[in-house]
Short mmCIF file of C-alpha atoms and ligand atoms in Angstrom, two decimals:
data_model
loop_
_atom_site.label_atom_id
_atom_site.label_comp_id
_atom_site.label_asym_id
_atom_site.label_seq_id
_atom_site.Cartn_x
_atom_site.Cartn_y
_atom_site.Cartn_z
CA MET M 522 57.72 -38.51 27.87
CA TYR M 523 54.83 -38.45 25.43
CA HIS M 524 51.93 -39.86 27.42
CA ASP M 525 49.04 -41.81 25.94
CA THR M 526 46.61 -40.06 28.29
CA ILE M 527 46.81 -37.26 30.82
CA ILE M 528 44.11 -36.69 33.40
CA LYS M 529 44.23 -33.02 34.34
CA ASN M 530 42.88 -30.98 37.24
CA ALA M 531 41.47 -33.79 39.42
CA ARG M 532 41.77 -34.00 43.19
CA VAL M 533 43.92 -37.13 43.27
CA VAL M 534 43.72 -39.55 46.18
CA THR M 535 47.06 -41.29 46.65
CA GLY M 536 48.41 -43.51 49.43
CA SER M 537 49.70 -40.48 51.27
CA GLY M 538 46.59 -38.32 51.06
CA GLU M 539 45.10 -35.94 48.56
CA THR M 540 46.89 -33.80 46.04
CA LEU M 541 46.06 -31.63 43.06
CA CYS M 542 48.17 -33.05 40.25
CA ASP M 543 47.93 -34.46 36.77
CA ILE M 544 48.16 -38.17 36.04
CA GLY M 545 50.23 -39.29 33.07
CA ILE M 546 49.40 -42.69 31.62
CA LYS M 547 51.64 -44.71 29.31
CA ASP M 548 51.13 -48.30 28.11
CA GLY M 549 48.30 -48.90 30.59
CA CYS M 550 50.32 -47.86 33.63
CA ILE M 551 50.61 -44.69 35.69
CA ALA M 552 53.86 -43.20 34.39
CA THR M 553 53.92 -39.76 36.00
CA LEU M 554 52.22 -37.82 38.78
CA GLY M 555 52.90 -34.10 38.62
CA LEU M 556 52.19 -30.89 36.79
CA ASP M 557 52.97 -29.70 33.27
CA LEU M 558 53.25 -33.19 31.85
CA GLY M 559 53.38 -31.96 28.26
CA PRO M 560 51.25 -33.18 25.33
CA ALA M 561 49.43 -36.49 25.09
CA HIS M 562 47.25 -38.38 22.63
CA GLU M 563 44.28 -37.86 24.93
CA VAL M 564 43.71 -35.24 27.61
CA ILE M 565 40.89 -35.75 30.08
CA ASP M 566 39.85 -32.59 31.88
CA ALA M 567 38.73 -33.71 35.32
CA THR M 568 38.04 -30.29 36.82
CA GLY M 569 35.71 -30.67 39.79
CA LEU M 570 36.19 -34.44 39.89
CA ILE M 571 38.01 -36.71 42.33
CA ALA M 572 40.42 -39.37 41.04
CA LEU M 573 40.33 -42.50 43.17
CA PRO M 574 41.96 -45.88 42.64
CA GLY M 575 39.64 -48.20 40.73
CA GLY M 576 37.53 -50.16 43.18
CA ILE M 577 38.55 -53.71 43.97
CA ASP M 578 35.62 -55.80 45.11
CA SER M 579 37.26 -58.81 46.71
CA HIS M 580 34.06 -60.58 47.68
CA VAL M 581 31.65 -61.33 44.85
CA HIS M 582 29.86 -64.48 43.72
CA ILE M 583 29.38 -64.89 39.99
CA ALA M 584 27.77 -67.82 38.18
CA GLN M 585 28.12 -70.10 41.18
CA PRO M 586 25.92 -73.21 41.28
CA SER M 587 23.33 -72.51 43.98
CA GLY M 588 21.20 -75.62 44.25
CA PRO M 589 18.77 -77.54 42.06
CA GLY M 590 16.72 -75.27 39.82
CA ILE M 591 18.40 -72.10 41.12
CA GLU M 592 20.48 -69.80 38.95
CA MET M 593 22.56 -66.81 39.84
CA ALA M 594 21.35 -63.71 38.04
CA ASP M 595 24.74 -62.72 36.66
CA ASP M 596 27.19 -64.26 34.28
CA PHE M 597 30.69 -62.82 34.10
CA ALA M 598 29.72 -60.33 31.40
CA SER M 599 26.80 -58.78 33.26
CA ALA M 600 28.51 -58.82 36.67
CA THR M 601 31.64 -57.12 35.41
CA ARG M 602 29.68 -54.60 33.30
CA SER M 603 27.84 -53.71 36.48
CA ALA M 604 31.11 -53.59 38.43
CA ALA M 605 32.68 -51.18 35.91
CA CYS M 606 29.68 -48.84 36.02
CA GLY M 607 29.90 -48.85 39.81
CA GLY M 608 33.52 -47.66 39.79
CA ASN M 609 35.36 -50.98 40.01
CA THR M 610 38.32 -52.14 37.93
CA THR M 611 38.97 -55.51 39.60
CA VAL M 612 36.62 -58.11 41.05
CA MET M 613 37.46 -61.27 42.93
CA PRO M 614 34.82 -64.01 42.62
CA PHE M 615 35.05 -67.55 43.97
CA CYS M 616 35.67 -70.92 42.34
CA LEU M 617 33.39 -73.29 44.19
CA GLN M 618 34.40 -76.93 44.20
CA ASP M 619 31.19 -78.77 43.36
CA ASP M 620 30.52 -82.33 44.51
CA GLY M 621 32.29 -84.89 42.38
CA TYR M 622 34.80 -82.44 40.93
CA THR M 623 38.35 -81.69 41.91
CA LEU M 624 39.41 -78.20 42.88
CA ARG M 625 41.45 -77.98 39.68
CA GLU M 626 38.39 -78.88 37.63
CA ALA M 627 36.45 -76.18 39.45
CA VAL M 628 39.07 -73.61 38.56
CA ALA M 629 39.10 -74.67 34.90
CA ASP M 630 35.32 -74.43 34.86
CA TYR M 631 35.27 -70.82 36.15
CA HIS M 632 37.95 -69.80 33.68
CA ALA M 633 35.83 -71.21 30.89
CA LYS M 634 32.92 -69.10 32.11
CA ALA M 635 34.98 -65.93 32.61
CA ASP M 636 37.75 -65.78 30.04
CA GLY M 637 37.05 -63.20 27.33
CA GLN M 638 33.77 -62.14 28.94
CA CYS M 639 34.90 -59.57 31.50
CA PHE M 640 34.76 -55.78 31.45
CA VAL M 641 37.08 -55.41 34.45
CA ASP M 642 40.06 -57.46 35.63
CA VAL M 643 39.30 -60.64 37.52
CA SER M 644 41.13 -62.79 40.04
CA PHE M 645 39.76 -65.86 41.78
CA HIS M 646 39.55 -67.08 45.35
CA LEU M 647 38.78 -70.75 45.96
CA ILE M 648 36.03 -72.20 48.13
CA ILE M 649 37.17 -75.34 49.94
CA LYS M 650 34.31 -77.74 50.40
CA ASN M 651 36.23 -80.99 50.51
CA THR M 652 39.26 -81.72 52.62
CA ASP M 653 40.22 -85.05 51.06
CA PRO M 654 43.96 -85.79 50.63
CA GLN M 655 43.96 -84.90 46.94
CA THR M 656 42.47 -81.45 47.62
CA ILE M 657 44.60 -80.55 50.63
CA GLY M 658 47.80 -82.37 49.70
CA GLN M 659 47.97 -81.81 45.95
CA ASP M 660 45.45 -79.49 44.33
CA LEU M 661 45.51 -76.73 46.90
CA PRO M 662 49.32 -76.32 47.01
CA ALA M 663 49.50 -76.41 43.21
CA LEU M 664 46.74 -73.84 42.84
CA ILE M 665 48.24 -71.52 45.46
CA GLU M 666 51.52 -71.73 43.56
CA ALA M 667 49.66 -70.93 40.33
CA GLY M 668 48.19 -67.70 41.75
CA TYR M 669 45.04 -68.63 43.65
CA THR M 670 46.45 -67.47 46.97
CA SER M 671 43.30 -67.18 49.06
CA PHE M 672 40.29 -69.29 49.84
CA LYS M 673 37.02 -69.14 51.69
CA ILE M 674 35.72 -71.72 54.12
CA PHE M 675 32.25 -71.95 55.62
CA MET M 676 31.12 -72.78 59.15
CA THR M 677 27.49 -72.91 58.01
CA TYR M 678 25.39 -74.55 55.26
CA GLU M 679 24.78 -78.24 55.09
CA GLY M 680 27.26 -79.83 52.73
CA LEU M 681 29.55 -76.82 52.83
CA ALA M 682 30.26 -76.29 56.53
CA LEU M 683 33.62 -77.66 57.67
CA SER M 684 34.12 -79.24 61.10
CA ASP M 685 36.65 -77.73 63.49
CA SER M 686 39.18 -80.41 62.63
CA GLN M 687 38.70 -79.78 58.90
CA ILE M 688 39.13 -76.06 59.48
CA LEU M 689 42.41 -76.70 61.29
CA GLU M 690 43.57 -78.92 58.45
CA VAL M 691 42.79 -76.24 55.88
CA MET M 692 44.39 -73.50 58.00
CA ASP M 693 47.49 -75.60 58.39
CA ALA M 694 47.72 -75.94 54.60
CA ALA M 695 47.30 -72.16 54.28
CA LYS M 696 50.16 -71.67 56.73
CA ARG M 697 52.47 -74.03 54.87
CA HIS M 698 51.77 -72.47 51.49
CA ASN M 699 51.25 -68.79 52.44
CA ALA M 700 47.59 -68.43 51.51
CA MET M 701 44.93 -66.24 53.08
CA VAL M 702 41.96 -67.97 54.72
CA MET M 703 38.62 -66.16 54.60
CA VAL M 704 35.97 -67.44 56.98
CA HIS M 705 32.18 -67.28 56.81
CA ALA M 706 31.52 -67.40 60.55
CA GLU M 707 28.05 -68.64 61.57
CA ASN M 708 27.35 -71.65 63.80
CA GLU M 709 25.51 -74.23 61.67
CA ALA M 710 24.18 -76.35 64.57
CA ALA M 711 22.69 -73.29 66.26
CA ILE M 712 21.03 -72.18 63.04
CA GLU M 713 19.54 -75.63 62.44
CA PHE M 714 18.22 -75.73 65.99
CA LEU M 715 16.57 -72.32 65.69
CA ARG M 716 15.30 -72.99 62.17
CA ASP M 717 13.62 -76.25 63.10
CA LYS M 718 11.98 -74.60 66.10
CA ALA M 719 10.77 -71.65 64.04
CA GLU M 720 9.29 -73.88 61.37
CA ALA M 721 7.56 -76.02 64.03
CA HIS M 722 5.86 -72.81 65.22
CA GLY M 723 4.82 -71.85 61.69
CA GLU M 724 7.36 -69.03 61.60
CA THR M 725 8.29 -69.44 57.97
CA ALA M 726 8.24 -65.91 56.46
CA PRO M 727 11.48 -64.28 55.19
CA LEU M 728 11.90 -62.38 58.49
CA TYR M 729 12.63 -65.67 60.23
CA HIS M 730 15.75 -66.06 58.15
CA ALA M 731 17.14 -63.18 60.26
CA ARG M 732 15.56 -64.37 63.52
CA THR M 733 17.16 -67.81 63.21
CA ARG M 734 20.65 -66.39 62.62
CA PRO M 735 20.88 -64.00 65.59
CA VAL M 736 24.04 -62.18 66.67
CA PRO M 737 25.35 -64.95 69.01
CA VAL M 738 25.38 -67.38 66.07
CA GLU M 739 27.91 -65.14 64.35
CA ARG M 740 29.72 -64.03 67.51
CA GLU M 741 30.42 -67.60 68.63
CA ALA M 742 31.63 -68.71 65.21
CA THR M 743 33.82 -65.62 64.87
CA HIS M 744 35.45 -66.40 68.21
CA ARG M 745 35.94 -70.04 67.20
CA ALA M 746 37.34 -69.23 63.76
CA ILE M 747 39.85 -66.84 65.30
CA SER M 748 40.78 -69.34 68.03
CA LEU M 749 41.36 -72.05 65.43
CA ALA M 750 43.52 -69.66 63.41
CA GLU M 751 45.43 -68.83 66.58
CA ILE M 752 45.98 -72.53 67.24
CA ALA M 753 47.06 -73.15 63.65
CA GLY M 754 49.29 -70.06 63.82
CA VAL M 755 47.90 -68.44 60.70
CA PRO M 756 46.38 -65.02 59.90
CA VAL M 757 42.68 -65.04 59.04
CA THR M 758 40.13 -62.76 57.40
CA ILE M 759 36.62 -62.72 58.83
CA VAL M 760 34.33 -61.77 55.97
CA HIS M 761 30.97 -59.98 56.10
CA VAL M 762 31.06 -58.94 59.78
CA SER M 763 27.54 -57.73 60.56
CA ASN M 764 27.52 -56.68 64.22
CA GLY M 765 29.41 -55.15 67.11
CA ALA M 766 29.78 -58.35 69.17
CA ALA M 767 31.59 -60.16 66.34
CA LEU M 768 33.79 -57.10 65.83
CA ASP M 769 34.58 -57.11 69.57
CA GLU M 770 35.87 -60.69 69.21
CA ILE M 771 38.14 -59.52 66.41
CA MET M 772 39.43 -56.58 68.42
CA ARG M 773 40.14 -58.76 71.47
CA ALA M 774 42.08 -61.19 69.31
CA ARG M 775 44.14 -58.36 67.84
CA GLN M 776 44.99 -57.27 71.37
CA ARG M 777 46.35 -60.79 71.96
CA GLY M 778 48.52 -60.32 68.91
CA VAL M 779 46.53 -62.48 66.48
CA LYS M 780 46.54 -61.26 62.88
CA VAL M 781 42.84 -60.95 62.09
CA PHE M 782 41.50 -58.93 59.20
CA ALA M 783 37.90 -57.80 59.03
CA GLU M 784 35.50 -57.13 56.18
CA THR M 785 32.07 -55.55 56.23
CA CYS M 786 29.54 -54.76 53.51
CA PRO M 787 26.95 -52.10 52.56
CA GLN M 788 24.03 -54.20 53.84
CA TYR M 789 25.29 -53.97 57.42
CA ILE M 790 25.35 -50.17 57.48
CA THR M 791 22.15 -49.48 55.54
CA LEU M 792 19.65 -52.36 55.88
CA THR M 793 18.00 -53.93 58.93
CA ALA M 794 16.04 -57.10 59.70
CA ASP M 795 12.89 -54.97 59.27
CA ASP M 796 13.61 -55.06 55.54
CA LEU M 797 13.07 -58.83 55.65
CA ASP M 798 9.66 -58.10 57.19
CA ARG M 799 8.38 -56.11 54.21
CA ALA M 800 4.86 -56.84 52.99
CA GLY M 801 4.06 -59.95 50.99
CA PHE M 802 7.14 -61.81 49.83
CA GLU M 803 9.20 -58.60 49.37
CA GLY M 804 11.33 -59.49 52.40
CA ALA M 805 12.95 -62.24 50.30
CA LYS M 806 14.79 -59.50 48.40
CA TYR M 807 16.87 -58.90 51.54
CA VAL M 808 17.66 -62.49 52.52
CA CYS M 809 21.41 -62.81 52.87
CA SER M 810 23.79 -64.27 55.44
CA PRO M 811 24.69 -62.99 57.93
CA PRO M 812 21.40 -61.10 57.90
CA PRO M 813 21.06 -57.33 58.27
CA ARG M 814 20.61 -56.52 62.00
CA ASP M 815 19.23 -53.36 63.64
CA THR M 816 20.24 -49.72 63.91
CA ASP M 817 22.33 -50.34 67.05
CA GLU M 818 24.42 -52.89 65.18
CA GLN M 819 24.63 -50.57 62.16
CA ASN M 820 26.04 -47.94 64.51
CA ALA M 821 28.53 -50.45 65.93
CA ILE M 822 29.73 -51.26 62.39
CA TRP M 823 29.97 -47.56 61.55
CA ALA M 824 31.98 -46.95 64.71
CA GLY M 825 34.33 -49.75 63.63
CA ILE M 826 34.70 -48.22 60.17
CA GLU M 827 35.39 -44.80 61.67
CA ARG M 828 37.97 -46.14 64.15
CA GLY M 829 39.76 -48.00 61.38
CA ASP M 830 38.92 -51.49 62.72
CA PHE M 831 37.78 -52.76 59.33
CA ASN M 832 40.27 -53.49 56.58
CA LEU M 833 37.86 -54.26 53.78
CA PHE M 834 34.52 -53.01 52.51
CA SER M 835 33.16 -55.44 49.90
CA SER M 836 29.76 -56.05 48.35
CA ASP M 837 29.29 -59.80 48.87
CA HIS M 838 27.42 -59.53 45.56
CA CYS M 839 25.41 -62.74 45.31
CA PRO M 840 22.64 -61.94 42.87
CA PHE M 841 19.33 -63.70 42.32
CA ARG M 842 16.30 -62.50 40.48
CA PHE M 843 13.22 -61.80 42.61
CA ALA M 844 10.25 -62.62 40.38
CA ASP M 845 11.70 -65.87 39.15
CA PRO M 846 11.36 -69.52 40.21
CA ALA M 847 15.09 -69.84 39.49
CA GLY M 848 15.68 -67.03 42.00
CA LYS M 849 14.10 -65.81 45.23
CA ASP M 850 10.72 -67.26 44.28
CA ALA M 851 12.15 -70.79 44.19
CA ALA M 852 10.06 -73.88 44.80
CA GLY M 853 9.12 -73.91 48.48
CA ALA M 854 10.47 -70.42 49.18
CA ARG M 855 7.07 -69.02 50.12
CA ALA M 856 6.47 -72.05 52.36
CA SER M 857 9.71 -71.53 54.28
CA PHE M 858 12.56 -69.03 54.35
CA ARG M 859 14.97 -71.98 54.33
CA ASN M 860 14.31 -72.40 50.59
CA ILE M 861 14.97 -68.77 49.64
CA PRO M 862 18.30 -68.46 47.78
CA ASN M 863 20.72 -66.64 50.02
CA GLY M 864 22.31 -63.44 48.79
CA ILE M 865 21.72 -59.99 47.38
CA PRO M 866 23.08 -57.99 44.43
CA GLY M 867 25.37 -55.04 45.19
CA ILE M 868 28.43 -54.95 42.94
CA GLU M 869 27.41 -51.61 41.35
CA THR M 870 26.12 -49.86 44.47
CA ARG M 871 28.87 -50.71 47.01
CA LEU M 872 31.07 -47.71 46.24
CA PRO M 873 28.40 -45.03 45.85
CA ILE M 874 26.83 -46.10 49.17
CA LEU M 875 30.12 -45.83 51.10
CA PHE M 876 31.12 -42.66 49.27
CA SER M 877 27.81 -41.00 50.10
CA GLU M 878 27.25 -42.33 53.62
CA GLY M 879 30.91 -42.34 54.61
CA VAL M 880 32.81 -39.61 52.78
CA MET M 881 30.03 -37.11 52.05
CA LYS M 882 28.60 -37.42 55.55
CA GLY M 883 32.04 -36.76 57.04
CA ARG M 884 32.52 -40.16 58.67
CA ILE M 885 35.65 -41.16 56.75
CA SER M 886 38.28 -39.40 54.67
CA LEU M 887 38.83 -39.98 50.97
CA SER M 888 42.10 -41.77 51.80
CA ARG M 889 40.30 -44.13 54.13
CA PHE M 890 37.68 -44.71 51.43
CA ALA M 891 40.46 -45.66 49.01
CA GLU M 892 41.97 -48.09 51.54
CA LEU M 893 38.65 -49.74 52.36
CA THR M 894 37.56 -50.12 48.77
CA ALA M 895 40.80 -50.77 46.87
CA THR M 896 44.22 -50.48 48.51
CA ASN M 897 43.69 -52.98 51.33
CA HIS M 898 42.07 -55.52 49.00
CA ALA M 899 45.21 -55.43 46.87
CA ARG M 900 47.48 -55.71 49.90
CA LEU M 901 45.62 -58.49 51.68
CA TYR M 902 45.12 -60.62 48.59
CA GLY M 903 48.45 -60.23 46.83
CA LEU M 904 47.63 -57.74 44.06
CA ALA M 905 49.78 -54.89 45.38
CA PRO M 906 51.63 -52.85 44.17
CA ARG M 907 50.23 -53.43 40.68
CA LYS M 908 46.67 -52.74 41.82
CA GLY M 909 44.87 -50.71 44.46
CA ALA M 910 46.58 -47.31 44.42
CA ILE M 911 47.24 -44.30 42.25
CA ALA M 912 51.01 -44.56 42.24
CA VAL M 913 53.75 -44.46 39.61
CA GLY M 914 54.26 -47.93 38.17
CA ALA M 915 50.79 -49.22 39.09
CA ASP M 916 48.18 -50.16 36.51
CA ALA M 917 46.24 -47.07 35.42
CA ASP M 918 43.04 -48.20 37.12
CA ILE M 919 41.46 -44.88 37.97
CA VAL M 920 37.91 -43.81 38.64
CA LEU M 921 36.72 -40.24 38.35
CA TRP M 922 34.01 -39.33 40.84
CA ASP M 923 31.63 -36.40 40.66
CA PRO M 924 31.01 -35.51 44.32
CA THR M 925 28.14 -33.18 43.41
CA LEU M 926 26.06 -35.68 41.48
CA THR M 927 22.98 -36.65 43.45
CA LYS M 928 20.66 -39.48 42.59
CA GLN M 929 18.34 -42.10 43.89
CA ILE M 930 19.57 -45.61 43.29
CA SER M 931 17.21 -47.29 40.83
CA GLN M 932 17.06 -50.71 39.25
CA ASN M 933 16.44 -48.97 35.91
CA ASP M 934 19.95 -47.51 35.93
CA LEU M 935 21.87 -50.61 37.01
CA HIS M 936 23.61 -53.16 34.80
CA HIS M 937 23.44 -56.33 36.87
CA GLY M 938 21.30 -59.34 35.98
CA SER M 939 18.99 -59.11 38.99
CA ASP M 940 15.53 -57.67 38.49
CA TYR M 941 15.76 -55.53 41.65
CA THR M 942 18.15 -53.69 43.92
CA PRO M 943 17.82 -53.76 47.72
CA TRP M 944 18.62 -50.02 47.62
CA GLU M 945 15.76 -48.89 45.35
CA GLY M 946 15.15 -45.18 46.07
CA PHE M 947 18.21 -44.85 48.34
CA ALA M 948 19.51 -41.29 47.93
CA VAL M 949 23.22 -40.84 47.32
CA THR M 950 25.52 -37.89 46.72
CA GLY M 951 28.51 -38.66 44.51
CA TRP M 952 28.79 -41.13 41.68
CA PRO M 953 31.64 -42.59 39.59
CA VAL M 954 31.35 -40.91 36.18
CA ARG M 955 34.32 -42.49 34.41
CA THR M 956 36.03 -45.83 35.01
CA ILE M 957 39.49 -46.26 33.51
CA LEU M 958 40.96 -49.76 33.30
CA ARG M 959 44.67 -49.98 32.50
CA GLY M 960 44.43 -46.58 30.79
CA LYS M 961 41.29 -47.22 28.76
CA THR M 962 37.89 -45.78 29.60
CA VAL M 963 35.57 -48.75 30.05
CA CYS M 964 32.54 -46.90 31.38
CA GLN M 965 31.50 -43.28 31.09
CA ASN M 966 28.34 -41.76 32.51
CA ASN M 967 26.81 -45.16 33.15
CA THR M 968 27.52 -46.45 29.65
CA ILE M 969 30.02 -49.18 28.77
CA THR M 970 32.50 -47.80 26.21
CA GLU M 971 34.88 -50.73 25.60
CA SER M 972 34.58 -54.34 24.56
CA ALA M 973 35.24 -56.99 27.21
CA SER M 974 38.91 -56.24 27.85
CA GLY M 975 39.25 -57.46 31.44
CA THR M 976 42.08 -59.89 32.07
CA TYR M 977 42.70 -62.61 34.59
CA LEU M 978 45.16 -61.73 37.38
CA PRO M 979 47.14 -64.50 39.05
CA ARG M 980 48.23 -63.39 42.51
CA LYS M 981 51.29 -63.59 44.73
CA SER M 982 51.06 -64.62 48.34
CA PRO M 983 49.83 -61.62 50.30
CA GLU M 984 52.67 -59.63 51.86
CA VAL M 985 50.97 -59.73 55.25
CA LEU M 986 51.58 -63.48 55.34
CA LEU M 987 55.28 -63.40 54.55
N1 DUC L 1387 27.93 -66.02 52.12
C1 DUC L 1387 28.41 -65.20 51.30
O1 DUC L 1387 29.51 -64.74 51.52
N2 DUC L 1387 27.73 -64.84 50.22
C2 DUC L 1387 26.47 -65.31 49.93
C3 DUC L 1387 25.92 -66.29 50.82
C4 DUC L 1387 26.77 -66.55 51.98
O2 DUC L 1387 26.41 -67.29 52.83
ZN1 ZN L 1388 29.71 -65.98 53.32
ZN1 ZN L 1389 29.89 -64.06 49.92
#
């Protein structure tokens, strides 16, 4: 076969481990894995580099309405540019159903924002805010059938949190139509109680965002979410697990035979609540939910990653600008943490942080890195076998990593729309130097090299549900 592109001499990370072979690409797909693949239009010499499956970030928020006067810092162009430069080839943002709109209208709205703008491939989860008969009985089944086979529900945030009976209703719909439920597990009543008390004592600085969402708030909700899933008889994914006690709930449920999948994020292995206590208003840069904890909890999350308890490592990219009244410095934000927009940017730094802290520090293997950052995302959300692995027949979504490249993460080098990174000055070893999307190089040495050629990916029901 005359290949379009051959990648030669890389250490290739496949589903079954690592191998030294060449990768032959034809018509955007991986056609051959082997040696002596003959001539090609383009030969990429990857000596000294590692070929990993393109990252799939299955938890990102892009251009989501975030309250009056607040704007997310990224549109689909900037978020996906940033994703590509950080070694990703697919991202999975959310379609949030806003008040007064149907779920189908929400989906149409996000397509209008995304279509033709993206530098990597995109697939959407839904966020279910309303459980009226039209949403649950008509729109949701139709959208699942059309390829939106997963959705997130919230147990916190006024106006967004679902009651236990609503959660059961939604889980039941997921069971009937083979969709994956993702849960944001924090107890809203407990947070409101602690928040009101803190404010009454004048405890209004960013640090109190973390203090009013302590570990039991997440542990209790995690237990409840899993119990409700158990009652509904449906698998569930607990997203952004931040601490050991919540992970213990997940592990206990698995021992009972419940299918629970777990996600964690870079903030829970690298940041702590002390970051929210930085001088002045700087702590606002680290306000996200669940909040970063302490080093003991970081160690508990690391132990879970090392044991293989986590399925997914995502960014939860939710970007706001810092020095901006439409961002972290919103009206009232300095008067109380409750008004600080919730979320941090991280779409470009997720992979280098795990590569450096996990692979280079000997905590996880390259294969495990591939599973946590790509393969499992494809499997759990219905993109496999087309996405998530370097395998014959899959899309040629391949990222070449230089494991010797050292740098300090710096806002100046990033491509997102935020005006800061929570990891400013964080030292990493290893960086993605070339991102290949369906056979085409979309980013090389931190520079975008293609026009916006990302496509929308409808999804099947995840295999784990069938
Ligand atoms: N949950 C998220 O997953 N992202 C941002 C904010 C939040 O609460
Ligand atoms: Zn969440
Ligand atoms: Zn999120």
